Coordinates of C-alpha atoms and ligand atoms in Angstrom, one line a residue:
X1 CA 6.0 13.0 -47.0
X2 CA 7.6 12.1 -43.6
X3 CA 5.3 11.9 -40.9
X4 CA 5.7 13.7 -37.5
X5 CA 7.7 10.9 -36.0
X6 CA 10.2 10.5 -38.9
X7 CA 10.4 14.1 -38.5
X8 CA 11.6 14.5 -35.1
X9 CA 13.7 11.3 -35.3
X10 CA 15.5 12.7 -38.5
X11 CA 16.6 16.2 -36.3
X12 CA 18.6 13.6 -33.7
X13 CA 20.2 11.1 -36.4
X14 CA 20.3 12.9 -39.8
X15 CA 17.7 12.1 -42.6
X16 CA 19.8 9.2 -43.8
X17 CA 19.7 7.5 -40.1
X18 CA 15.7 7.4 -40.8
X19 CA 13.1 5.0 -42.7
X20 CA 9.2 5.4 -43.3
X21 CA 7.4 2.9 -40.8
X22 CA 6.4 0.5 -44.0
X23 CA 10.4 -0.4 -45.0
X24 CA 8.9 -4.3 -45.3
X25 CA 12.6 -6.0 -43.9
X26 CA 12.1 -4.5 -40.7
X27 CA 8.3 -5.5 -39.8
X28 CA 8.9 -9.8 -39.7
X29 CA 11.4 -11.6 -38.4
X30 CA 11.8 -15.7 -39.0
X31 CA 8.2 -16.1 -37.5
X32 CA 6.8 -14.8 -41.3
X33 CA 6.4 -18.2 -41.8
X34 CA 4.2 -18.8 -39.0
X35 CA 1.7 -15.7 -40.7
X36 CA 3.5 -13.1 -38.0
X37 CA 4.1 -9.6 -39.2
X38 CA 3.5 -6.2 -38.1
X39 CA 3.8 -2.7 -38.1
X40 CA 6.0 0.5 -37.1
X41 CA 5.8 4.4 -37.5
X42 CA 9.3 4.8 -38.3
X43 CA 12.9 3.0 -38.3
X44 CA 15.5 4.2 -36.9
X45 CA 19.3 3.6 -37.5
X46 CA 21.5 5.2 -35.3
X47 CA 25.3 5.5 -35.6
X48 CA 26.3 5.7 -31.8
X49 CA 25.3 5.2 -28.6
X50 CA 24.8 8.1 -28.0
X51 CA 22.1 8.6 -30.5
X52 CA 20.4 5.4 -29.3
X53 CA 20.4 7.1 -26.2
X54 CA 19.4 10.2 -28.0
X55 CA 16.6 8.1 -29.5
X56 CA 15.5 6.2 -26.5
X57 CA 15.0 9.6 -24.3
X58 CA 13.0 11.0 -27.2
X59 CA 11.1 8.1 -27.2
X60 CA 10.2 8.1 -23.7
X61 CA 9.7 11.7 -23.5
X62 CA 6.8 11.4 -26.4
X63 CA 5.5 7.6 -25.3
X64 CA 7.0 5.9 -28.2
X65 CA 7.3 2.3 -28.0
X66 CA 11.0 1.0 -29.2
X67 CA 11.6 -1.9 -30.4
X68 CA 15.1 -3.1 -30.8
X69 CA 16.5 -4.9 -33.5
X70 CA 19.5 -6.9 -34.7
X71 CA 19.6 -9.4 -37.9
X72 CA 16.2 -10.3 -37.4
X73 CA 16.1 -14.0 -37.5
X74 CA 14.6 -14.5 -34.6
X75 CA 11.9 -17.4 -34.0
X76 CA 9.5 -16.2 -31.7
X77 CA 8.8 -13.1 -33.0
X78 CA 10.6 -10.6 -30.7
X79 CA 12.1 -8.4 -33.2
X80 CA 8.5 -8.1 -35.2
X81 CA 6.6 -4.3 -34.1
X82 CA 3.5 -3.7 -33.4
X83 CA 3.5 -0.1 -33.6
X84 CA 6.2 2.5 -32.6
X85 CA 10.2 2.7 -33.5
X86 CA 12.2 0.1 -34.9
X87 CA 15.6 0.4 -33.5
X88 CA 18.0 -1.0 -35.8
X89 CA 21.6 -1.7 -34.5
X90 CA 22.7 -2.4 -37.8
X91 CA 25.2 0.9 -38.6
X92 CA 27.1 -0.1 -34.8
X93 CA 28.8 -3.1 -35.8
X94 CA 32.7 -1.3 -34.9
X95 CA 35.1 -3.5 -33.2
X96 CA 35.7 -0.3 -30.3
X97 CA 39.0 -2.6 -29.3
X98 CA 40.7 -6.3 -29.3
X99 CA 43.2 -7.4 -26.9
X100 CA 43.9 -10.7 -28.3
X101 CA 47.0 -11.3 -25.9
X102 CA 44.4 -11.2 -22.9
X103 CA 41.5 -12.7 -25.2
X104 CA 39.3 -10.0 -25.1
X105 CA 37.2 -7.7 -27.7
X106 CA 34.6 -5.0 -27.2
X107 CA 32.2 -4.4 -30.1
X108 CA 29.3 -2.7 -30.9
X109 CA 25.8 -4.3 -30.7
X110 CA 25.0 -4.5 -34.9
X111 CA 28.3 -6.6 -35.4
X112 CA 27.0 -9.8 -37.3
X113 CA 27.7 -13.0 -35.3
X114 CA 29.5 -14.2 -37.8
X115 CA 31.8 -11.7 -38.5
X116 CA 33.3 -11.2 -34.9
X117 CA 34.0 -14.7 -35.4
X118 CA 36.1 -14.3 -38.3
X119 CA 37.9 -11.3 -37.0
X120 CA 38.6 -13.2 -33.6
X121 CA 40.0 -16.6 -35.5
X122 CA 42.3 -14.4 -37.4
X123 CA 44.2 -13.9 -34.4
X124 CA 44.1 -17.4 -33.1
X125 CA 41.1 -17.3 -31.1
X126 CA 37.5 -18.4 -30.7
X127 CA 34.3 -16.4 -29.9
X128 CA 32.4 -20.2 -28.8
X129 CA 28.6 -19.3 -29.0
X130 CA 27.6 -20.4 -32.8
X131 CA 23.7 -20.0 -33.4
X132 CA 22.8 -21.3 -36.7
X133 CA 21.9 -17.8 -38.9
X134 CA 25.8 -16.4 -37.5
X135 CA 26.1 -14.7 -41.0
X136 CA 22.7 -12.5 -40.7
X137 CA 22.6 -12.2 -36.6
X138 CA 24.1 -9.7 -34.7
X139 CA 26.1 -10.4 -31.6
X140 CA 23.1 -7.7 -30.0
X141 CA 20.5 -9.7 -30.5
X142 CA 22.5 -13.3 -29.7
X143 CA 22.5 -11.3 -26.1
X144 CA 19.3 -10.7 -26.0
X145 CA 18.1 -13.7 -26.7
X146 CA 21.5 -15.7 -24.8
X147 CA 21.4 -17.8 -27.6
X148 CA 22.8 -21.2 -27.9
X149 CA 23.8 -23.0 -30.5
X150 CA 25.7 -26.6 -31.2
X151 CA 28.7 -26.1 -29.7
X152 CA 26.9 -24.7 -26.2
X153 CA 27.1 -27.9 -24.7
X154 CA 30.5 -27.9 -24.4
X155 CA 31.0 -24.0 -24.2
X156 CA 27.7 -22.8 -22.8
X157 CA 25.1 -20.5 -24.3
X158 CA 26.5 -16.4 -25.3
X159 CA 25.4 -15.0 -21.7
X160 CA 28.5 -17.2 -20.4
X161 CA 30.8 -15.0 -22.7
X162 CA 29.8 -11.9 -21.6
X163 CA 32.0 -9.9 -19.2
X164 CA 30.1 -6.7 -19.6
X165 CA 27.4 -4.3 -21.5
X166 CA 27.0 -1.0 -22.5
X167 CA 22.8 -0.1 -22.6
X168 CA 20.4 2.8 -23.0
X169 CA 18.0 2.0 -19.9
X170 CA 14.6 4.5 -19.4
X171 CA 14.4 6.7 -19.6
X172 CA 17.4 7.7 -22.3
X173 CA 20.4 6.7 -19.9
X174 CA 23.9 5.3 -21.6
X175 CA 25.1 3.2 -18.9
X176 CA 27.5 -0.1 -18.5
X177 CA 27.2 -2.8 -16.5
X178 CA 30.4 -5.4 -16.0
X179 CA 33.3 -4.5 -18.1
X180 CA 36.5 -6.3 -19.2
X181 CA 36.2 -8.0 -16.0
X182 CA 36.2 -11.8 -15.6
X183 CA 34.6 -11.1 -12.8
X184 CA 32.1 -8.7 -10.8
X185 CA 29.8 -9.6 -8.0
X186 CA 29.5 -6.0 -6.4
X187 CA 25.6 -5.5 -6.6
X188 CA 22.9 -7.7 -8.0
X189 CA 23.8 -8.9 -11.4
X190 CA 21.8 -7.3 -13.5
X191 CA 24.0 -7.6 -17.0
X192 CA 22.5 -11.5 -16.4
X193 CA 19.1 -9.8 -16.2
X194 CA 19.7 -7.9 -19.7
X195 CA 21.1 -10.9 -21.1
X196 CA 17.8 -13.0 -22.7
X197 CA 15.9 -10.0 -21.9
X198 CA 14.7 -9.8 -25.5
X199 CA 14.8 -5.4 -26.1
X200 CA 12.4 -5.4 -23.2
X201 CA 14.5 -3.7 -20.4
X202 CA 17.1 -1.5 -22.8
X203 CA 18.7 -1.2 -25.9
X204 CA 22.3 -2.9 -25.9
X205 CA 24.5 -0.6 -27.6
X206 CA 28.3 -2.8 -26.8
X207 CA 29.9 -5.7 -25.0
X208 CA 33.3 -6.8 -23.9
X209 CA 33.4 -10.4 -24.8
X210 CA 35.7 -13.1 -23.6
X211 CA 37.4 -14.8 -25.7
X212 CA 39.6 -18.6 -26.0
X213 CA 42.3 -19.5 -27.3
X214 CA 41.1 -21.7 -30.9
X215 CA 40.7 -25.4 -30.8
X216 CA 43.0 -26.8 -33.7
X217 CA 41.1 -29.3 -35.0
X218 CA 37.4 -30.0 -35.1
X219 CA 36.7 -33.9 -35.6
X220 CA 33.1 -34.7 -36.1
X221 CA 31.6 -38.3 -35.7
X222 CA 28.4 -38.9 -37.2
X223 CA 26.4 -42.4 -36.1
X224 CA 23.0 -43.1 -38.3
X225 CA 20.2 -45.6 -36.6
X226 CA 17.1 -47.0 -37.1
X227 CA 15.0 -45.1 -34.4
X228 CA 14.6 -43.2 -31.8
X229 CA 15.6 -45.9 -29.4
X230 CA 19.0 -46.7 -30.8
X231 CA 20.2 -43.0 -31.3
X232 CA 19.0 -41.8 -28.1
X233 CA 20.8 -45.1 -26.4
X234 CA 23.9 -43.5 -28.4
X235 CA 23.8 -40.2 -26.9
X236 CA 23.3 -41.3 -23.3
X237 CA 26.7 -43.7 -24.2
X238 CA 28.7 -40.3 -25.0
X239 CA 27.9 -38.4 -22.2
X240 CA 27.8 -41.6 -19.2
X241 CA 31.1 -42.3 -21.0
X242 CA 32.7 -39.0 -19.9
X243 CA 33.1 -37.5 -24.0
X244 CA 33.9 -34.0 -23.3
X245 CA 32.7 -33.9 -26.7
X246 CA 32.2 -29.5 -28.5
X247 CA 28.5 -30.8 -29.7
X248 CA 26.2 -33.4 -29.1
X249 CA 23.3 -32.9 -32.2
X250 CA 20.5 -35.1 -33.7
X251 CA 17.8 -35.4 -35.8
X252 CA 15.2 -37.9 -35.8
X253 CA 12.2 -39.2 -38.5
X254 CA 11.0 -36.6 -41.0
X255 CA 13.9 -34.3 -40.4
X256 CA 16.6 -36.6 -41.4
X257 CA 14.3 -37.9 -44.1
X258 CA 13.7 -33.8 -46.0
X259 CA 17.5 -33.1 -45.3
X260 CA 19.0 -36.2 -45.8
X261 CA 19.1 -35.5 -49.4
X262 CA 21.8 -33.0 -49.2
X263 CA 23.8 -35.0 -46.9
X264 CA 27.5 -35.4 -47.9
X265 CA 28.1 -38.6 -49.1
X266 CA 24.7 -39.7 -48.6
X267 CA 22.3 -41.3 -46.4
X268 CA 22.2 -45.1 -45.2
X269 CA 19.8 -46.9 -46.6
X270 CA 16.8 -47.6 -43.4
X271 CA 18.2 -44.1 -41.1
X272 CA 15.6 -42.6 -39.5
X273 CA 18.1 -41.2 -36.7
X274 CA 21.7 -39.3 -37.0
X275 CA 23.7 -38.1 -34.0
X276 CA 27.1 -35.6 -34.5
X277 CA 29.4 -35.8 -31.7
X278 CA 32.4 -33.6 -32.3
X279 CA 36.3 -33.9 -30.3
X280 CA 38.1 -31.1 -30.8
X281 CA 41.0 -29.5 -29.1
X282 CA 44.6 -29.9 -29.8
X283 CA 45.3 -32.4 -32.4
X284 CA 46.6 -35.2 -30.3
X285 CA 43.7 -34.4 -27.9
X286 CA 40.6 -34.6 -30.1
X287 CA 42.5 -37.9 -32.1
X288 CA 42.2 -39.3 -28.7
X289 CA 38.9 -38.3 -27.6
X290 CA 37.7 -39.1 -31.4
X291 CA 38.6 -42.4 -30.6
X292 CA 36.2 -42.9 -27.5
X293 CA 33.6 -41.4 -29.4
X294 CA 33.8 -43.6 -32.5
X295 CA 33.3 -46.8 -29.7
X296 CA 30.3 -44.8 -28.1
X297 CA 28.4 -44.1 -31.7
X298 CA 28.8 -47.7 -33.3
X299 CA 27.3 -49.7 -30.6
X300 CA 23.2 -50.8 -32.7
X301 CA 24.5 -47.9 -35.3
X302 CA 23.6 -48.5 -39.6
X303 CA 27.0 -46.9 -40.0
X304 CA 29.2 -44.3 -38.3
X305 CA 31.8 -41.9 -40.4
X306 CA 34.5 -39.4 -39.3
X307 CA 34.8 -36.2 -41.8
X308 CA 38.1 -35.3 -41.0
X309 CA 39.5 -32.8 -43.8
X310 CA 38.1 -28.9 -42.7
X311 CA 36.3 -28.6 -46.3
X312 CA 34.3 -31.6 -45.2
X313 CA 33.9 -30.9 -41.4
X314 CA 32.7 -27.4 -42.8
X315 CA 30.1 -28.9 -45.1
X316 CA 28.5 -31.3 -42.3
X317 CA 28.1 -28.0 -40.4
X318 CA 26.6 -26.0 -43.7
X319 CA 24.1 -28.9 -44.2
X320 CA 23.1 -29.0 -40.1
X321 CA 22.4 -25.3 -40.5
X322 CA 20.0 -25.5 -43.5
X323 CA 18.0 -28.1 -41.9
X324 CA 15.5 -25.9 -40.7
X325 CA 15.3 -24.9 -44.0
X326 CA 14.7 -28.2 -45.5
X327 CA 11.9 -29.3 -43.2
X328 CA 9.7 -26.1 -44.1
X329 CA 10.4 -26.9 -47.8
X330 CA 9.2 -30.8 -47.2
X331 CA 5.1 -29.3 -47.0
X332 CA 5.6 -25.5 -47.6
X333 CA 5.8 -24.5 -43.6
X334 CA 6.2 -25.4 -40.3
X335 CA 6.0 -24.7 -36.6
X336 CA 8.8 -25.4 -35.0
X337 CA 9.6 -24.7 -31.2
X338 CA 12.5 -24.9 -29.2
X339 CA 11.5 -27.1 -26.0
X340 CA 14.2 -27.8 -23.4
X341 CA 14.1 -30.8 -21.3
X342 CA 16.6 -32.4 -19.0
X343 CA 19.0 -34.6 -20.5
X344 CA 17.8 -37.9 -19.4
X345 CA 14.5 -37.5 -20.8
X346 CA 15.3 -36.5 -24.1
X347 CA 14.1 -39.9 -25.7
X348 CA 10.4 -39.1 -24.3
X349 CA 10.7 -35.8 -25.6
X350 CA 11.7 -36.8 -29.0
X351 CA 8.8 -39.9 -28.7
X352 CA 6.5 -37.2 -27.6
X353 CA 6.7 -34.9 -30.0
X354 CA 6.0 -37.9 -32.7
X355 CA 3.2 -38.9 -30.8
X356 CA 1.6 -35.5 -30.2
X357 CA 1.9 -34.8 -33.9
X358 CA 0.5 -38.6 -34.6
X359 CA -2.5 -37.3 -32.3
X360 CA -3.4 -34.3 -34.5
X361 CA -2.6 -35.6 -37.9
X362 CA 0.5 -33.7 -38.6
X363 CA 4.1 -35.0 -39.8
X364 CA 6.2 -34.7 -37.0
X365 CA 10.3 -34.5 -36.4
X366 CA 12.5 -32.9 -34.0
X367 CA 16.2 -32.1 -34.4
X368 CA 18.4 -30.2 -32.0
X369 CA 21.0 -29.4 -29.5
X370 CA 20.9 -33.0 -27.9
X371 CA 23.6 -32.4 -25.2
X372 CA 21.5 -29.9 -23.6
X373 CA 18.2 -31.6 -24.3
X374 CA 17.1 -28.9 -26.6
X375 CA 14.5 -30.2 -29.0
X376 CA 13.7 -28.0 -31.9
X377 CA 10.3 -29.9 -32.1
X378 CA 8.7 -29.1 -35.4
X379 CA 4.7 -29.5 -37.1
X380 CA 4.7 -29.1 -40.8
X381 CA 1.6 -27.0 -42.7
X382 CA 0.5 -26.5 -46.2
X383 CA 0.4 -22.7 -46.4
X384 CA -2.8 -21.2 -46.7
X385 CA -4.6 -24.0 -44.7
X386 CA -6.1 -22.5 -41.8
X387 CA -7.2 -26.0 -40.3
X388 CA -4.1 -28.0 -40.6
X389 CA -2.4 -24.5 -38.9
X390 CA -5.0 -24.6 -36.6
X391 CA -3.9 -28.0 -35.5
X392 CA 0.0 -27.5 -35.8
X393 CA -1.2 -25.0 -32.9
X394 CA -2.9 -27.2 -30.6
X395 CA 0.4 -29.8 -31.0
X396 CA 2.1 -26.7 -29.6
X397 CA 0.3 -26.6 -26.3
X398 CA 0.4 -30.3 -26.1
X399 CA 4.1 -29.9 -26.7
X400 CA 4.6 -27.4 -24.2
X401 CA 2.6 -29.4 -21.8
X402 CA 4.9 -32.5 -22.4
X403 CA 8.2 -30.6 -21.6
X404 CA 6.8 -29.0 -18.7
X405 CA 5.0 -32.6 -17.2
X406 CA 9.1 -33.9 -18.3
X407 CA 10.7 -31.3 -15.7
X408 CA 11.9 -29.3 -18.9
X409 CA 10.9 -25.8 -19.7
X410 CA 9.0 -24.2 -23.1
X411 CA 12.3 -22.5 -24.7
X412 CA 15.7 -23.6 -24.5
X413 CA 17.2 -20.3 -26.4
X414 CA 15.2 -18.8 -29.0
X415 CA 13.2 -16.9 -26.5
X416 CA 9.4 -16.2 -25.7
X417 CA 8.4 -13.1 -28.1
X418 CA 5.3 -12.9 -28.4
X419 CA 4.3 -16.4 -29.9
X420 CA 5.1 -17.9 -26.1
X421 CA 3.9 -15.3 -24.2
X422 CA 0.5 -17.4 -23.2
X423 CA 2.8 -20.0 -21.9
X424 CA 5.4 -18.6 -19.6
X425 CA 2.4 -18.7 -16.7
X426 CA 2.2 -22.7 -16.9
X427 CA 6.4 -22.6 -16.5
X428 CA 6.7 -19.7 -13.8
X429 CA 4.9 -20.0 -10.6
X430 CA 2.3 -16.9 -10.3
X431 CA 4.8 -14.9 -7.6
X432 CA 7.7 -15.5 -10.2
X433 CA 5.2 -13.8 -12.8
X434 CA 4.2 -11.2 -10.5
X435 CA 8.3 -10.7 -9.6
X436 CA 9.0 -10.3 -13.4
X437 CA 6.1 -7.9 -13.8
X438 CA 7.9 -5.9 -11.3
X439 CA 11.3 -6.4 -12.5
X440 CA 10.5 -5.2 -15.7
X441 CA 8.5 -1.8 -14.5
X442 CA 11.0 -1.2 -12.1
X443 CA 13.6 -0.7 -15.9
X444 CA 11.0 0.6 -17.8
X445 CA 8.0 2.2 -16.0
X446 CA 6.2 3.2 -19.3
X447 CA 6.5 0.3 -20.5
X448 CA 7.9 1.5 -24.2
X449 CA 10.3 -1.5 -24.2
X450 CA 9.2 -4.0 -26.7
X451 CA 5.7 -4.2 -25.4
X452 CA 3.8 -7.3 -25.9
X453 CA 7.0 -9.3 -25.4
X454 CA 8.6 -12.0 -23.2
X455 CA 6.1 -11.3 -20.0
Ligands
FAD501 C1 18.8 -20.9 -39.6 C2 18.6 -20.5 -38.2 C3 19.3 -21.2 -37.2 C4 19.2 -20.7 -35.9 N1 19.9 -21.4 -35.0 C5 19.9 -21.0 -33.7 C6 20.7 -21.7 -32.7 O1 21.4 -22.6 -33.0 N2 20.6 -21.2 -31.4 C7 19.8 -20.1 -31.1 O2 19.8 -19.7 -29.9 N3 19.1 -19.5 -32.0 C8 19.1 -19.9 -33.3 N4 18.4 -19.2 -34.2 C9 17.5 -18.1 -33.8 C10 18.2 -16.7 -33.9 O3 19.2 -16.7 -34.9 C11 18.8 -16.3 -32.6 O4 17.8 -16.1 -31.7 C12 19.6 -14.9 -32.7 O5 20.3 -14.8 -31.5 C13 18.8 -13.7 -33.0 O6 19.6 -12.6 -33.3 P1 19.2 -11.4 -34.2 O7 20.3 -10.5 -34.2 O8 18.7 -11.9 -35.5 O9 18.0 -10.8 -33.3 P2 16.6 -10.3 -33.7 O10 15.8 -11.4 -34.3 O11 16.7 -9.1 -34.5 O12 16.0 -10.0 -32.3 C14 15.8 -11.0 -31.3 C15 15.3 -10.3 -30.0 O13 16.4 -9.6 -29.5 C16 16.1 -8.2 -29.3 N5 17.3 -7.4 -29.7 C17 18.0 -7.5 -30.8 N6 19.1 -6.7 -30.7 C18 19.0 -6.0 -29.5 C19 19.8 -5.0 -28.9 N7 20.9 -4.5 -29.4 N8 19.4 -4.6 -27.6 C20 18.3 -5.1 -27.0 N9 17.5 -6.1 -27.6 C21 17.8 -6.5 -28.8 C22 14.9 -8.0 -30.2 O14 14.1 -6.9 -29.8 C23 14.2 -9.3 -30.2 O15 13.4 -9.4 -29.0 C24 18.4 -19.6 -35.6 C25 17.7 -18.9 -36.6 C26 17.8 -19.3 -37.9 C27 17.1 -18.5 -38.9

């Protein structure tokens, strides 16, 4: 029997537009692992934006928290309800237009990451932002959570690719901010304020996206070391060198010990550190470069290789991405955070987080976005031990403490959710707090936004 909610939701978007509040895939989002998982009085997929706006205004008429939601791999939770309408993007994944000659494309919110990649490279060009789940997320919620990815360094996080936004603000309002505009500073610049603000301000329903035209080669080197020392010692080489290198990853200890297994072509024996650099560019151009950054890598390295053919380059990127997945399979789970320091102190971070896990007992291992001294700092847990999760989430605070006492902050890009929430007042001075509070009843004086998120 639908309930009163369903019911009135079903009269604006049809009764196939509408799910009972229990449909299980929309209540977790990546944090499940963690023990997160919650609870809504109905889902809700609209077709249009102008049912989401349909949708929101209902919702704000009748007090409704809305929670917004795109692929749902989040890490921090910000997808996950805790009551009210899930607002799932998913049926407004339409390319609306694509201007390849001026490298442009508008789409809809729902269309997955890594689709829009696909459908750009056909015609020659690149959509640059690449967060690891690209085949689940959408390009939604890699807005609003300005997500970064590998190649970021290089080509900055997704907010840097956004010209402009269609939302629904409070209290049911279809608006756009930007455009297919390079650039727009008439009035504050509040598409930046949407962008990372995690479904708490509106719902983003489109964006115009800039595009480039597509590298045509990608050249990975990979360097393996014994340590921490030696690999970070690498990394600082690449950049003080001048590399203009796409990415700049690593992974240190445990994580290069559970997902070194899968490695292509193996592991050297006595690695406990691996950096990718990756040229790419023209041909001639990333050759070049490739060069520079084979000298960089082999200075105290165990061994340094150079995929080359695309099947391979592709598989080094396959295995990167399932690292995450690796780790958590290495004791059953983990808690792994996304701390962002600045890039001269990204050996202490990496030594920290060791030493902070040493300190409670727990195996330890970071891996990341090195470049831009993004850590994704990781404790491992036995499921169904309370304690040792108890103890993965005192390393946390310590964790958070160490980036913040290293000038760094307590999320590079997966956002604050709700599992950070308790920590953005140690980051932001209390006026800054105070200004946010404001900022965000200013968009949404209810407060029906994705309470108990991001503030
Ligand atoms: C294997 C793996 C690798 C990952 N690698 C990276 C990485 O390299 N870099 C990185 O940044 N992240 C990474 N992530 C985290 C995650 O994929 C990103 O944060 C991604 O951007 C989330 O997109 P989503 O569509 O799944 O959003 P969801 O998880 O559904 O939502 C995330 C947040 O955005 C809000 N939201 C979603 N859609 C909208 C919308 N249309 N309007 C308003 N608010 C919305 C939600 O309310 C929530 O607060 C990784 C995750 C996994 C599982």
């Amino acid at each position: 029997v639908a309930t009163a909610i369903e019911h009135e939701l079903r009269s604006l978007v049809g009764a196939d537009g509408v799910l009972p509040g229990s449909a299980t895939p929309y209540l977790s989002d990546l944090t499940e692992e963690r023990g997160l998982g919650g609870h809504a009085d109905a889902v809700v997929l609209p077709r249009s934006a102008d049912e989401v706006a349909e949708v929101v205004s209902w919702c704000y008429e009748a007090e409704v928290p809305i929670v917004p939601r795109g692929g749902g791999t989040g890490y921090a939770g910000g997808a996950v309800p805790f009551g009210g309408v899930v607002l799932s993007l998913e049926r407004m994944a339409a390319v609306r237009s694509f201007q390849p000659l001026v490298w442009r494309i508008e789409v809809e919110a729902g269309l997955r990451t890594a689709d829009l990649r696909r459908i750009v490279r056909e015609s020659g060009l690149f959509f640059a932002p690449d967060p690891g789940a690209a085949e689940q997320s959408h390009i939604g919620g890699n807005i609003a959570t300005n997500a970064g990815g590998p190649h970021a360094f290089k080509y900055g996080v997704t907010g840097a690719w956004v010209m402009g936004l269609e939302v629904v603000l409070a209290p049911g309002e279809l608006v756009r901010v930007g455009g297919p505009l390079r650039k727009d500073v008439a009035g504050y610049d509040l598409k930046r304020l949407l962008i990372g603000s995690e479904g708490t301000l509106g719902v983003i329903t489109a964006a115009w996206l800039r595009l480039l035209p597509a590298p045509e080669v990608f050249l990975p080197v990979v360097g393996f070391y014994d340590g921490i020392a030696a690999g970070a010692a690498a990394l600082e080489r690449v950049v003080a060198n001048g590399l203009m290198v796409a990415a700049l990853e690593y992974l240190e200890g445990s994580a290069l010990a559970a997902a070194g297994g899968s490695f292509p072509d193996g592991v050297p024996e006595g690695a406990s550190f691996l950096v990718v650099a990756e040229a790419d560019g023209s041909r001639d151009e990333a050759v070049r470069l490739r060069e520079d950054v084979v000298q960089a890598l082999s200075e105290g390295a165990l061994a340094v290789r150079t995929p080359e053919a695309p099947a391979d380059v592709a598989a080094l990127w396959r295995w990167r991405e399932g690292v995450t997945f690796a780790v958590t399979a290495r004791r059953g789970s983990k808690v792994s955070e996304d701390v962002v320091v600045p890039f001269d102190r990204i050996a202490e971070g990496i030594e920290g987080t060791v030493e902070i896990g040493r300190r409670h007992g727990l195996e330890a291992c970071s891996w990341g976005h090195a470049g831009d001294g993004n850590l994704h700092s990781t404790f491992l847990f036995r499921p169904g031990d309370p304690e040792e999760f108890g103890r993965c989430e005192r390393a946390v605070d310590d964790l958070f403490e160490m980036a913040l006492g290293l000038g760094g902050s307590i999320s590079g890009e997966h956002g604050v959710g709700v599992l950070k929430r308790a920590h953005v007042a140690d980051y932001l001075a209390p006026s800054l707090v105070s200004l946010q509070a404001q900022i965000k009843r200013v968009f949404d004086p209810k407060g029906l936004f994705n309470p108990g998120k991001k503030l």
